[in-house]
GROMACS .gro file of C-alpha atoms in nm:
model
  434
    1MET     CA    1   0.000   0.000   0.000
    2HIS     CA    2   0.135   0.340  -0.093
    3ALA     CA    3   0.068   0.634   0.134
    4PRO     CA    4  -0.117   0.916  -0.037
    5VAL     CA    5   0.080   1.228  -0.117
    6PRO     CA    6   0.004   1.583   0.001
    7SER     CA    7  -0.103   1.823  -0.265
    8GLY     CA    8   0.196   1.997  -0.407
    9SER     CA    9   0.368   1.671  -0.489
   10ALA     CA   10   0.586   1.396  -0.359
   11ALA     CA   11   0.895   1.212  -0.457
   12ASP     CA   12   0.981   0.873  -0.322
   13GLY     CA   13   1.336   0.795  -0.234
   14PRO     CA   14   1.559   0.582  -0.453
   15PRO     CA   15   1.433   0.224  -0.468
   16HIS     CA   16   1.616  -0.038  -0.269
   17PRO     CA   17   1.648  -0.402  -0.368
   18ALA     CA   18   1.418  -0.636  -0.183
   19ALA     CA   19   1.566  -0.867   0.078
   20PRO     CA   20   1.659  -1.210  -0.068
   21HIS     CA   21   1.467  -1.391   0.204
   22ALA     CA   22   1.112  -1.341   0.309
   23PRO     CA   23   1.130  -1.154   0.640
   24THR     CA   24   1.003  -1.316   0.952
   25ALA     CA   25   0.773  -1.111   1.168
   26HIS     CA   26   0.932  -0.969   1.483
   27ALA     CA   27   0.695  -0.914   1.773
   28SER     CA   28   0.646  -0.545   1.852
   29ASN     CA   29   0.479  -0.352   2.131
   30ALA     CA   30   0.121  -0.437   2.059
   31THR     CA   31  -0.095  -0.326   2.302
   32PRO     CA   32   0.809   0.883   2.882
   33GLY     CA   33   2.199   2.612   5.722
   34ALA     CA   34   2.453   2.774   5.849
   35PRO     CA   35   2.765   2.877   5.661
   36ALA     CA   36   3.089   2.691   5.723
   37HIS     CA   37   3.300   2.834   6.004
   38PRO     CA   38   3.670   2.891   5.937
   39ALA     CA   39   3.924   2.700   6.140
   40ALA     CA   40   3.992   2.844   6.484
   41ALA     CA   41   4.267   3.102   6.503
   42ASP     CA   42   4.391   2.976   6.841
   43PRO     CA   43   4.609   2.673   6.771
   44HIS     CA   44   4.539   2.532   7.118
   45SER     CA   45   4.164   2.540   7.096
   46PRO     CA   46   3.968   2.285   6.891
   47ALA     CA   47   3.834   2.409   6.558
   48PRO     CA   48   3.460   2.372   6.516
   49SER     CA   49   3.349   2.154   6.228
   50ALA     CA   50   3.156   2.284   5.931
   51HIS     CA   51   2.782   2.277   5.955
   52THR     CA   52   2.589   2.236   5.634
   53ALA     CA   53   2.222   2.267   5.572
   54ALA     CA   54   2.024   1.955   5.506
   55ALA     CA   55   1.939   1.899   5.143
   56GLY     CA   56   1.602   2.016   5.013
   57ASP     CA   57   1.281   1.825   5.003
   58ALA     CA   58   1.247   1.522   4.781
   59ALA     CA   59   1.162   1.580   4.418
   60SER     CA   60   0.805   1.662   4.328
   61ALA     CA   61   0.584   1.379   4.216
   62ASP     CA   62   0.426   1.578   3.936
   63ARG     CA   63   0.449   1.354   3.629
   64SER     CA   64   0.375   1.641   3.397
   65ALA     CA   65   0.728   1.771   3.453
   66PRO     CA   66   1.027   1.593   3.300
   67SER     CA   67   1.195   1.343   3.525
   68PRO     CA   68   1.551   1.405   3.646
   69GLY     CA   69   1.793   1.341   3.364
   70ALA     CA   70   1.528   1.399   3.094
   71PRO     CA   71   1.619   1.627   2.802
   72ALA     CA   72   1.664   1.987   2.906
   73GLN     CA   73   1.384   2.232   2.846
   74ALA     CA   74   1.457   2.530   2.632
   75GLY     CA   75   1.547   2.842   2.825
   76ALA     CA   76   1.708   2.665   3.118
   77ALA     CA   77   1.937   2.888   3.320
   78PRO     CA   78   2.306   2.841   3.231
   79THR     CA   79   2.532   2.682   3.484
   80GLY     CA   80   2.878   2.811   3.559
   81ALA     CA   81   3.176   2.609   3.444
   82GLN     CA   82   3.315   2.363   3.694
   83GLY     CA   83   3.574   2.526   3.912
   84ALA     CA   84   3.472   2.882   3.815
   85PRO     CA   85   3.214   3.108   3.981
   86VAL     CA   86   2.895   3.182   3.790
   87GLN     CA   87   2.895   3.532   3.648
   88GLY     CA   88   2.729   3.778   3.882
   89GLN     CA   89   2.804   3.576   4.195
   90PRO     CA   90   3.095   3.634   4.437
   91ALA     CA   91   3.389   3.401   4.410
   92ALA     CA   92   3.403   3.115   4.659
   93SER     CA   93   3.578   3.179   4.991
   94ALA     CA   94   3.936   3.067   5.016
   95ALA     CA   95   3.877   2.922   5.365
   96PRO     CA   96   4.022   2.572   5.408
   97PRO     CA   97   3.781   2.278   5.415
   98ALA     CA   98   3.628   2.210   5.754
   99GLY     CA   99   3.744   1.904   5.941
  100VAL     CA  100   4.111   1.948   5.851
  101ARG     CA  101   4.351   2.154   6.061
  102LEU     CA  102   4.584   2.361   5.846
  103ASP     CA  103   4.736   2.568   6.127
  104ARG     CA  104   5.062   2.412   6.245
  105ARG     CA  105   5.058   2.279   6.597
  106ALA     CA  106   5.293   2.451   6.837
  107PRO     CA  107   5.580   2.217   6.922
  108ALA     CA  108   5.563   2.083   7.274
  109GLU     CA  109   5.858   2.155   7.501
  110GLY     CA  110   6.123   1.897   7.437
  111ALA     CA  111   5.935   1.756   7.138
  112GLY     CA  112   6.091   1.761   6.804
  113GLY     CA  113   5.901   1.935   6.544
  114GLY     CA  114   5.534   1.995   6.530
  115ASP     CA  115   5.520   1.918   6.159
  116ASP     CA  116   5.214   1.692   6.186
  117TYR     CA  117   4.866   1.796   6.067
  118PRO     CA  118   4.620   1.587   6.267
  119LEU     CA  119   4.269   1.530   6.135
  120GLN     CA  120   3.965   1.609   6.342
  121ALA     CA  121   3.700   1.349   6.408
  122PRO     CA  122   3.377   1.399   6.208
  123ASP     CA  123   3.117   1.612   6.379
  124PRO     CA  124   2.810   1.392   6.446
  125ARG     CA  125   2.590   1.702   6.439
  126VAL     CA  126   2.638   1.748   6.063
  127ALA     CA  127   2.317   1.633   5.896
  128ALA     CA  128   2.339   1.346   5.651
  129GLU     CA  129   2.183   1.359   5.301
  130PRO     CA  130   1.811   1.293   5.352
  131ALA     CA  131   1.665   0.990   5.181
  132ALA     CA  132   1.415   1.033   4.898
  133VAL     CA  133   1.051   1.022   5.005
  134CYS     CA  134   0.794   0.805   4.828
  135VAL     CA  135   0.575   0.995   4.582
  136ALA     CA  136   0.277   0.774   4.671
  137CYS     CA  137   0.257   0.757   5.050
  138ARG     CA  138   0.484   1.061   5.113
  139ALA     CA  139   0.620   0.881   5.420
  140GLY     CA  140   0.831   0.583   5.325
  141ARG     CA  141   1.198   0.589   5.234
  142VAL     CA  142   1.290   0.491   4.878
  143ASP     CA  143   1.552   0.215   4.859
  144ASP     CA  144   1.833   0.184   4.609
  145ASP     CA  145   1.614  -0.019   4.373
  146GLY     CA  146   1.358   0.259   4.342
  147TYR     CA  147   1.084   0.111   4.561
  148CYS     CA  148   0.923   0.253   4.876
  149GLU     CA  149   1.015   0.062   5.191
  150ASN     CA  150   0.677   0.154   5.342
  151CYS     CA  151   0.419   0.090   5.069
  152GLY     CA  152   0.628  -0.083   4.803
  153HIS     CA  153   0.532   0.168   4.533
  154ALA     CA  154   0.776   0.191   4.241
  155GLN     CA  155   0.904   0.544   4.199
  156PRO     CA  156   0.898   0.735   3.868
  157ARG     CA  157   1.206   0.670   3.660
  158GLU     CA  158   1.408   0.899   3.439
  159ARG     CA  159   1.232   0.803   3.116
  160ASP     CA  160   0.877   0.760   3.247
  161HIS     CA  161   0.786   1.103   3.111
  162MET     CA  162   1.010   1.322   2.896
  163GLU     CA  163   0.951   1.652   2.720
  164GLN     CA  164   1.175   1.867   2.505
  165GLU     CA  165   1.133   2.181   2.297
  166CYS     CA  166   1.407   2.283   2.052
  167GLY     CA  167   1.329   2.591   1.848
  168PRO     CA  168   1.008   2.520   1.655
  169VAL     CA  169   1.024   2.144   1.725
  170ALA     CA  170   0.881   1.972   2.033
  171ALA     CA  171   0.845   1.614   2.156
  172VAL     CA  172   0.685   1.430   2.447
  173SER     CA  173   0.725   1.067   2.554
  174ASP     CA  174   0.532   0.883   2.827
  175ARG     CA  175   0.548   0.533   2.974
  176GLY     CA  176   0.175   0.489   2.937
  177LEU     CA  177  -0.058   0.314   3.178
  178ARG     CA  178   0.022  -0.054   3.126
  179HIS     CA  179   0.398  -0.090   3.075
  180HIS     CA  180   0.651  -0.099   3.360
  181ARG     CA  181   0.906   0.110   3.168
  182ASN     CA  182   0.931   0.341   2.869
  183GLU     CA  183   1.095   0.171   2.573
  184ASP     CA  184   1.042   0.466   2.336
  185ALA     CA  185   1.296   0.740   2.274
  186PHE     CA  186   1.318   1.060   2.070
  187ALA     CA  187   1.571   1.320   1.961
  188VAL     CA  188   1.500   1.665   1.817
  189GLY     CA  189   1.724   1.941   1.691
  190THR     CA  190   1.773   2.239   1.464
  191THR     CA  191   2.057   2.351   1.243
  192ALA     CA  192   2.112   2.548   0.922
  193LEU     CA  193   2.181   2.455   0.562
  194PRO     CA  194   2.490   2.595   0.387
  195ASP     CA  195   2.283   2.888   0.256
  196GLY     CA  196   2.186   2.981   0.613
  197SER     CA  197   1.825   2.868   0.591
  198PRO     CA  198   1.692   2.686   0.899
  199VAL     CA  199   1.620   2.315   0.914
  200SER     CA  200   1.439   2.113   1.182
  201VAL     CA  201   1.494   1.747   1.268
  202ALA     CA  202   1.290   1.496   1.468
  203VAL     CA  203   1.358   1.124   1.525
  204VAL     CA  204   1.132   0.883   1.715
  205CYS     CA  205   1.216   0.519   1.798
  206ASP     CA  206   1.015   0.236   1.954
  207GLY     CA  207   1.200  -0.049   2.124
  208VAL     CA  208   1.086  -0.401   2.029
  209SER     CA  209   0.961  -0.547   2.355
  210SER     CA  210   1.029  -0.910   2.261
  211ALA     CA  211   1.399  -0.829   2.223
  212THR     CA  212   1.657  -0.772   2.495
  213ARG     CA  213   1.721  -0.417   2.621
  214PRO     CA  214   1.468  -0.248   2.390
  215ASP     CA  215   1.493   0.078   2.585
  216GLU     CA  216   1.867   0.092   2.514
  217ALA     CA  217   1.809   0.017   2.147
  218SER     CA  218   1.561   0.301   2.096
  219LEU     CA  219   1.781   0.549   2.282
  220ALA     CA  220   2.095   0.454   2.087
  221ALA     CA  221   1.914   0.469   1.753
  222SER     CA  222   1.748   0.806   1.812
  223ARG     CA  223   2.072   0.967   1.928
  224ALA     CA  224   2.276   0.826   1.641
  225ALA     CA  225   2.026   0.928   1.373
  226ASN     CA  226   1.987   1.278   1.515
  227ALA     CA  227   2.363   1.329   1.535
  228SER     CA  228   2.406   1.205   1.179
  229LEU     CA  229   2.144   1.446   1.044
  230LEU     CA  230   2.278   1.746   1.233
  231ASP     CA  231   2.624   1.669   1.099
  232ALA     CA  232   2.530   1.604   0.735
  233LEU     CA  233   2.277   1.880   0.665
  234PRO     CA  234   2.506   2.180   0.733
  235ARG     CA  235   2.763   2.022   0.497
  236GLY     CA  236   2.517   2.040   0.209
  237THR     CA  237   2.405   1.676   0.196
  238HIS     CA  238   2.059   1.657   0.038
  239PRO     CA  239   1.801   1.601   0.314
  240GLN     CA  240   1.677   1.276   0.160
  241GLN     CA  241   2.029   1.133   0.136
  242ALA     CA  242   2.102   1.261   0.487
  243MET     CA  243   1.796   1.074   0.614
  244HIS     CA  244   1.907   0.753   0.444
  245GLU     CA  245   2.252   0.782   0.604
  246ALA     CA  246   2.099   0.862   0.942
  247ILE     CA  247   1.896   0.540   0.942
  248LEU     CA  248   2.210   0.343   0.857
  249ALA     CA  249   2.392   0.515   1.145
  250ALA     CA  250   2.105   0.427   1.379
  251SER     CA  251   2.120   0.065   1.264
  252GLU     CA  252   2.493   0.048   1.339
  253ALA     CA  253   2.434   0.190   1.687
  254VAL     CA  254   2.173  -0.076   1.765
  255ASN     CA  255   2.385  -0.355   1.616
  256ALA     CA  256   2.671  -0.253   1.845
  257LEU     CA  257   2.455  -0.323   2.149
  258ALA     CA  258   2.439  -0.691   2.059
  259GLY     CA  259   2.814  -0.719   2.106
  260GLU     CA  260   2.787  -0.571   2.454
  261GLN     CA  261   2.572  -0.859   2.583
  262PRO     CA  262   2.758  -1.044   2.865
  263ALA     CA  263   2.846  -1.405   2.781
  264GLU     CA  264   2.670  -1.532   3.092
  265ALA     CA  265   2.349  -1.363   2.979
  266ASP     CA  266   2.359  -1.556   2.652
  267GLU     CA  267   2.404  -1.880   2.846
  268HIS     CA  268   2.106  -1.815   3.074
  269ALA     CA  269   1.872  -1.690   2.800
  270PRO     CA  270   1.999  -1.810   2.462
  271GLN     CA  271   1.653  -1.773   2.307
  272GLN     CA  272   1.643  -1.395   2.354
  273ASN     CA  273   1.668  -1.175   2.048
  274ALA     CA  274   1.927  -0.902   1.996
  275PRO     CA  275   1.829  -0.544   2.092
  276ALA     CA  276   1.594  -0.399   1.829
  277CYS     CA  277   1.373  -0.099   1.757
  278THR     CA  278   1.178   0.083   1.488
  279ILE     CA  279   1.263   0.432   1.364
  280VAL     CA  280   1.087   0.722   1.194
  281GLY     CA  281   1.229   1.067   1.130
  282ALA     CA  282   1.146   1.395   0.961
  283VAL     CA  283   1.357   1.677   0.819
  284VAL     CA  284   1.185   2.008   0.743
  285THR     CA  285   1.350   2.289   0.549
  286ALA     CA  286   1.198   2.613   0.417
  287GLY     CA  287   1.035   2.431   0.126
  288LEU     CA  288   1.101   2.058   0.159
  289LEU     CA  289   0.972   1.782   0.386
  290VAL     CA  290   1.163   1.453   0.403
  291VAL     CA  291   1.063   1.147   0.604
  292GLY     CA  292   1.242   0.817   0.660
  293TRP     CA  293   1.148   0.503   0.849
  294VAL     CA  294   1.192   0.132   0.921
  295GLY     CA  295   0.918  -0.053   1.108
  296ASP     CA  296   0.572   0.064   1.208
  297SER     CA  297   0.634   0.405   1.364
  298ARG     CA  298   0.466   0.670   1.149
  299ALA     CA  299   0.470   1.024   1.015
  300TYR     CA  300   0.155   1.223   0.927
  301TRP     CA  301   0.114   1.548   0.739
  302ILE     CA  302  -0.152   1.774   0.895
  303PRO     CA  303  -0.203   2.100   0.700
  304VAL     CA  304  -0.338   2.400   0.888
  305ASP     CA  305  -0.663   2.385   0.693
  306ARG     CA  306  -0.690   2.006   0.748
  307SER     CA  307  -0.749   1.940   0.378
  308PRO     CA  308  -0.625   1.685   0.322
  309ALA     CA  309  -0.436   1.523   0.607
  310VAL     CA  310  -0.212   1.240   0.487
  311ARG     CA  311  -0.013   0.951   0.633
  312LEU     CA  312   0.338   0.974   0.486
  313THR     CA  313   0.476   0.633   0.583
  314GLU     CA  314   0.382   0.273   0.514
  315ASP     CA  315   0.426   0.020   0.793
  316ASP     CA  316   0.672  -0.267   0.779
  317SER     CA  317   0.418  -0.496   0.943
  318TRP     CA  318   0.211  -0.808   0.892
  319ALA     CA  319  -0.107  -0.605   0.855
  320ALA     CA  320   0.042  -0.378   0.590
  321GLN     CA  321   0.164  -0.679   0.395
  322MET     CA  322  -0.181  -0.834   0.401
  323VAL     CA  323  -0.339  -0.512   0.274
  324ALA     CA  324  -0.072  -0.460   0.007
  325ALA     CA  325  -0.120  -0.815  -0.118
  326GLY     CA  326  -0.497  -0.764  -0.141
  327LEU     CA  327  -0.561  -1.047   0.102
  328MET     CA  328  -0.738  -0.834   0.363
  329GLY     CA  329  -0.898  -0.496   0.399
  330GLU     CA  330  -0.720  -0.241   0.617
  331ALA     CA  331  -0.978  -0.253   0.898
  332GLU     CA  332  -0.975  -0.632   0.904
  333ALA     CA  333  -0.595  -0.658   0.893
  334TYR     CA  334  -0.534  -0.411   1.174
  335ALA     CA  335  -0.799  -0.580   1.388
  336ASP     CA  336  -0.607  -0.909   1.370
  337HIS     CA  337  -0.389  -1.005   1.666
  338ARG     CA  338  -0.091  -1.035   1.429
  339ALA     CA  339  -0.131  -0.682   1.296
  340HIS     CA  340   0.161  -0.532   1.489
  341ALA     CA  341   0.412  -0.806   1.413
  342ILE     CA  342   0.676  -0.604   1.231
  343THR     CA  343   0.865  -0.722   0.924
  344GLY     CA  344   1.134  -0.452   0.933
  345TRP     CA  345   1.340  -0.326   1.226
  346LEU     CA  346   1.685  -0.210   1.333
  347GLY     CA  347   1.891  -0.475   1.509
  348ALA     CA  348   2.165  -0.733   1.465
  349ASP     CA  349   1.909  -1.005   1.385
  350ALA     CA  350   1.727  -0.800   1.120
  351TYR     CA  351   1.721  -0.906   0.757
  352GLU     CA  352   1.877  -0.689   0.490
  353LEU     CA  353   1.812  -0.331   0.597
  354GLU     CA  354   1.590  -0.132   0.363
  355PRO     CA  355   1.557   0.229   0.481
  356HIS     CA  356   1.249   0.396   0.334
  357THR     CA  357   1.271   0.765   0.248
  358ALA     CA  358   1.037   1.006   0.074
  359ALA     CA  359   1.044   1.378  -0.005
  360PHE     CA  360   0.749   1.615  -0.036
  361LYS     CA  361   0.687   1.980  -0.115
  362PRO     CA  362   0.357   2.074   0.051
  363ASP     CA  363   0.184   2.381  -0.093
  364ARG     CA  364   0.058   2.513   0.242
  365PRO     CA  365   0.178   2.538   0.604
  366GLY     CA  366   0.106   2.266   0.855
  367VAL     CA  367   0.272   2.027   1.099
  368VAL     CA  368   0.441   1.690   1.066
  369VAL     CA  369   0.340   1.441   1.337
  370VAL     CA  370   0.615   1.182   1.402
  371CYS     CA  371   0.501   0.910   1.642
  372THR     CA  372   0.510   0.552   1.768
  373ASP     CA  373   0.215   0.315   1.753
  374GLY     CA  374   0.138   0.404   2.113
  375LEU     CA  375  -0.024   0.716   1.969
  376TRP     CA  376  -0.154   0.612   1.629
  377ASN     CA  377  -0.333   0.312   1.779
  378TYR     CA  378  -0.577   0.576   1.908
  379ALA     CA  379  -0.580   0.789   1.589
  380GLU     CA  380  -0.498   0.550   1.310
  381SER     CA  381  -0.623   0.724   0.998
  382ALA     CA  382  -0.495   1.060   0.880
  383ASP     CA  383  -0.836   1.216   0.942
  384GLU     CA  384  -0.846   1.082   1.297
  385MET     CA  385  -0.498   1.216   1.363
  386ALA     CA  386  -0.593   1.556   1.219
  387GLU     CA  387  -0.893   1.567   1.451
  388ALA     CA  388  -0.674   1.494   1.754
  389VAL     CA  389  -0.409   1.757   1.667
  390PRO     CA  390  -0.492   2.100   1.817
  391ALA     CA  391  -0.564   2.378   1.569
  392ASP     CA  392  -0.271   2.585   1.702
  393ALA     CA  393  -0.018   2.301   1.683
  394ALA     CA  394   0.215   2.491   1.449
  395ALA     CA  395   0.235   2.783   1.692
  396ARG     CA  396   0.239   2.574   2.012
  397PRO     CA  397   0.403   2.241   1.926
  398LEU     CA  398   0.490   2.139   2.284
  399HIS     CA  399   0.133   2.199   2.399
  400ALA     CA  400   0.005   2.002   2.101
  401ALA     CA  401   0.241   1.713   2.174
  402ARG     CA  402   0.114   1.702   2.533
  403VAL     CA  403  -0.244   1.698   2.407
  404LEU     CA  404  -0.171   1.406   2.174
  405VAL     CA  405  -0.005   1.203   2.450
  406GLY     CA  406  -0.306   1.279   2.670
  407HIS     CA  407  -0.533   1.157   2.389
  408ALA     CA  408  -0.356   0.819   2.393
  409LEU     CA  409  -0.361   0.794   2.774
  410ASP     CA  410  -0.731   0.879   2.779
  411GLY     CA  411  -0.785   0.606   2.523
  412GLY     CA  412  -0.625   0.345   2.751
  413GLY     CA  413  -0.250   0.404   2.731
  414HIS     CA  414  -0.182   0.040   2.651
  415ASP     CA  415   0.164   0.117   2.514
  416ASN     CA  416   0.445   0.370   2.554
  417VAL     CA  417   0.348   0.693   2.378
  418THR     CA  418   0.590   0.920   2.193
  419VAL     CA  419   0.522   1.205   1.952
  420ALA     CA  420   0.725   1.486   1.796
  421LEU     CA  421   0.573   1.780   1.610
  422VAL     CA  422   0.761   1.970   1.341
  423PRO     CA  423   0.591   2.279   1.199
  424PHE     CA  424   0.624   2.326   0.823
  425PRO     CA  425   0.651   2.690   0.708
  426ALA     CA  426   0.450   2.851   0.433
  427VAL     CA  427   0.595   2.786   0.087
  428PRO     CA  428   0.633   3.067  -0.170
  429GLN     CA  429   0.384   3.053  -0.456
  430GLY     CA  430   0.504   2.866  -0.760
  431ALA     CA  431   0.707   2.607  -0.574
  432GLY     CA  432   0.752   2.298  -0.788
  433SER     CA  433   0.782   1.930  -0.716
  434ALA     CA  434   1.064   1.765  -0.529
   0.00000   0.00000   0.00000
């Protein structure tokens, strides 16, 4: 099945030879105090130890904010370089560290020297770092494994919910309501072409849950593809070729994970598959839209006037194969329990890699929705996706991405949900085909 093309034209990427063997379906995710006191001047009197304030309260439990370690939000305050004071703040005091005596002891009568520098015993009054408090019961201590010792509740992890805004591009990822971890990942960025015109990039990956370390696979792939695009585009590489190369770079990054598997792990679970994931990406310039993908993560074109909205990618999946072969209708195929078994993926156990790329020149402004099946399961057709996308998505992409993730969670949140929105600018009249 070929995805329809937005008005204004489309150009598919260079054809790739079919794999010599019929691919076998790979199971996918079916269903983001007091200041320190200086040492005492009197060498015969004990020096008081430093007193430090206890650390602040435990982190907020608000899941709408990015977890610690999640991608930085735009506009974050800069941090001073290590070892240098932040501009506008006084330089650190040159007082010696508390707990160590730097003043030389007066030599005792008849003793030889006084060249020793004895250490003071720790002051038991100094408060220790407070333990994290459970976000559920707000009383229990959280152990090193991330569980509350009082109620047993698992605490939010770094990737349970992530948000990032980079220039005009924004993305949100959420663990969903049924999975114990988030196996999706995204990467967004902006750069400029050699002529100085801006270009936006978004990459979304979905880890294959039947494989080992799917969360690592999606993270490695998204980072590698994003880095490849941001390196190639400023050098003048055509966006469609840059996308092709980015998918190959992502594949290499995922393949490398297979070699990092400990030998003992292979002995205990020899039946496990190598790390694997799907990938979909978009590159938007002043007049060109390029998408690339492997697997069943998708890209949609949603014009501002909603006429027409179009799906830009075609799934590498069992359902898509059935529809393309004319053996089943789309509704029937995607209702089948085998629908989400993918026939293309990134990973060491994948068949011959066939990156799909396509270029378009839309004739009106809009947004590109780049997402995993955790979203499109709840807005499968282009019209359904257009209905779910807020009218002001091009002007408020982060807000729109949050709305779309909320749409999936409201629908059941059976899978991890990840979406990136890339606004497409208005194109000058008379623009031709790609």
